[in-house]
Amino acid sequence: QVQLVESGGGSVQAGGSLRLSCDFSGYTYINYYMGWFRQAPGKEREGVASLDNDGSTSYADSVKGRFTISQDNAKNTLYLQMNSLKPEDTAMYYCAAASPSYYSDYGQYNYWGQGTQVTVSS
């Protein structure tokens, strides 16, 4: 069973930076599809960044140029570097994963972490 554990959230002033980490365990990390999502109070969950198993990345327009998704295969860890943070980035951030077969069949993630809170003050 895949387990995802996020860390690195916190409170920061606008313009600051945070790096979120997602520790992956349970199966071989390599070749999984990985992503970061966020959900603010009263809003729907939205995709922030994704990392496909071929290494390609994609970002929501709202974070392009400010956030970077990356991975360390040796540590089975996914990262989200967040720079130039804005108050509207305040949300619970979730890590997600999918095996190649599941993503191929359904085009979505089937494993989720518990989330880490990011709060950006103006």
Coordinates of C-alpha atoms in Angstrom, one line a residue:
Q1 CA 0.0 0.0 0.0
V2 CA 1.4 3.4 -1.0
Q3 CA 1.7 6.0 1.7
L4 CA 2.3 9.6 1.2
V5 CA 3.4 12.0 4.0
E6 CA 3.7 15.7 3.4
S7 CA 5.8 18.1 5.4
G8 CA 7.2 21.6 5.1
G9 CA 4.1 23.7 5.4
G10 CA 4.0 26.7 7.7
S11 CA 3.3 30.4 7.9
V12 CA 5.2 32.9 5.8
Q13 CA 4.9 36.5 4.7
A14 CA 4.1 37.5 1.2
G15 CA 7.1 37.2 -1.0
G16 CA 8.6 34.5 1.0
S17 CA 9.4 30.9 0.2
L18 CA 8.6 27.4 1.4
R19 CA 9.6 23.9 0.2
L20 CA 7.1 21.2 0.7
S21 CA 8.2 17.5 0.8
C22 CA 6.2 14.4 0.2
D23 CA 7.7 11.1 1.4
F24 CA 6.6 8.1 -0.7
S25 CA 6.6 4.6 0.7
G26 CA 5.1 1.2 0.0
Y27 CA 6.1 0.6 -3.6
T28 CA 8.8 1.4 -6.0
Y29 CA 8.7 5.2 -6.4
I30 CA 10.1 5.4 -9.8
N31 CA 7.6 5.6 -12.7
Y32 CA 4.8 6.8 -10.6
Y33 CA 2.8 9.8 -11.7
M34 CA 3.0 12.5 -9.0
G35 CA 1.3 15.7 -8.3
W36 CA 0.6 18.5 -5.8
F37 CA -2.9 19.9 -5.2
R38 CA -4.3 22.5 -2.9
Q39 CA -7.6 23.4 -1.3
A40 CA -8.4 26.7 0.3
P41 CA -11.4 27.1 2.7
G42 CA -14.7 27.3 0.7
K43 CA -13.0 26.4 -2.6
E44 CA -12.6 23.4 -4.7
R45 CA -9.4 21.4 -4.8
E46 CA -7.1 22.5 -7.6
G47 CA -4.1 21.0 -9.3
V48 CA -0.9 23.0 -8.7
A49 CA 1.8 21.0 -10.4
S50 CA 2.4 17.5 -11.8
L51 CA 5.3 15.3 -12.6
D52 CA 4.7 12.5 -15.1
N53 CA 6.7 9.3 -15.2
D54 CA 8.6 10.6 -18.2
G55 CA 9.9 13.5 -16.3
S56 CA 7.6 16.1 -17.9
T57 CA 6.1 18.7 -15.6
S58 CA 3.1 21.0 -15.8
Y59 CA 1.8 23.9 -13.6
A60 CA -1.3 25.8 -12.9
D61 CA -1.2 29.2 -14.6
S62 CA -1.5 30.8 -11.1
V63 CA 1.9 29.3 -10.0
K64 CA 3.9 29.2 -13.2
G65 CA 7.3 30.9 -12.7
R66 CA 7.0 30.7 -9.0
F67 CA 6.6 27.0 -8.1
T68 CA 8.8 24.1 -9.1
I69 CA 8.0 20.4 -8.7
S70 CA 10.9 18.0 -8.5
Q71 CA 11.8 14.6 -7.1
D72 CA 14.7 12.8 -5.5
N73 CA 14.4 9.1 -6.5
A74 CA 17.1 8.1 -4.1
K75 CA 15.0 9.4 -1.2
N76 CA 11.6 8.6 -2.6
T77 CA 10.6 12.2 -2.1
L78 CA 8.7 14.7 -4.1
Y79 CA 9.2 18.4 -3.6
L80 CA 7.4 21.6 -4.3
Q81 CA 9.5 24.7 -4.1
M82 CA 7.3 27.7 -3.7
N83 CA 8.8 31.2 -4.2
S84 CA 7.3 34.6 -4.2
L85 CA 4.4 33.4 -2.2
K86 CA 1.1 35.4 -2.3
P87 CA -1.8 35.4 0.2
E88 CA -3.9 33.6 -2.4
D89 CA -1.5 30.7 -2.1
T90 CA -2.9 30.0 1.3
A91 CA -4.4 26.5 1.4
M92 CA -3.9 23.0 2.5
Y93 CA -1.5 21.3 0.1
Y94 CA -1.8 17.7 -0.8
C95 CA 0.6 15.2 -2.5
A96 CA -0.9 12.7 -4.8
A97 CA 0.4 9.6 -6.7
A98 CA -0.8 7.1 -9.2
S99 CA 0.8 3.9 -10.6
P100 CA 1.4 3.9 -14.4
S101 CA -1.4 1.4 -14.9
Y102 CA -3.9 3.3 -12.9
Y103 CA -3.1 6.6 -14.4
S104 CA -3.3 5.0 -17.9
D105 CA -6.7 3.6 -17.2
Y106 CA -8.3 6.5 -15.3
G107 CA -6.2 9.6 -15.8
Q108 CA -6.2 10.5 -12.1
Y109 CA -4.4 9.9 -8.9
N110 CA -5.4 7.2 -6.4
Y111 CA -3.1 7.8 -3.5
W112 CA -3.3 11.0 -1.4
G113 CA -1.4 12.4 1.6
Q114 CA -3.0 14.0 4.6
G115 CA -2.0 17.5 3.6
T116 CA 0.2 20.3 5.0
Q117 CA -1.0 23.8 5.7
V118 CA 0.5 26.8 4.0
T119 CA -0.5 30.2 5.2
V120 CA 0.8 33.4 3.5
S121 CA 0.1 36.7 5.2
S122 CA 0.2 40.1 3.5

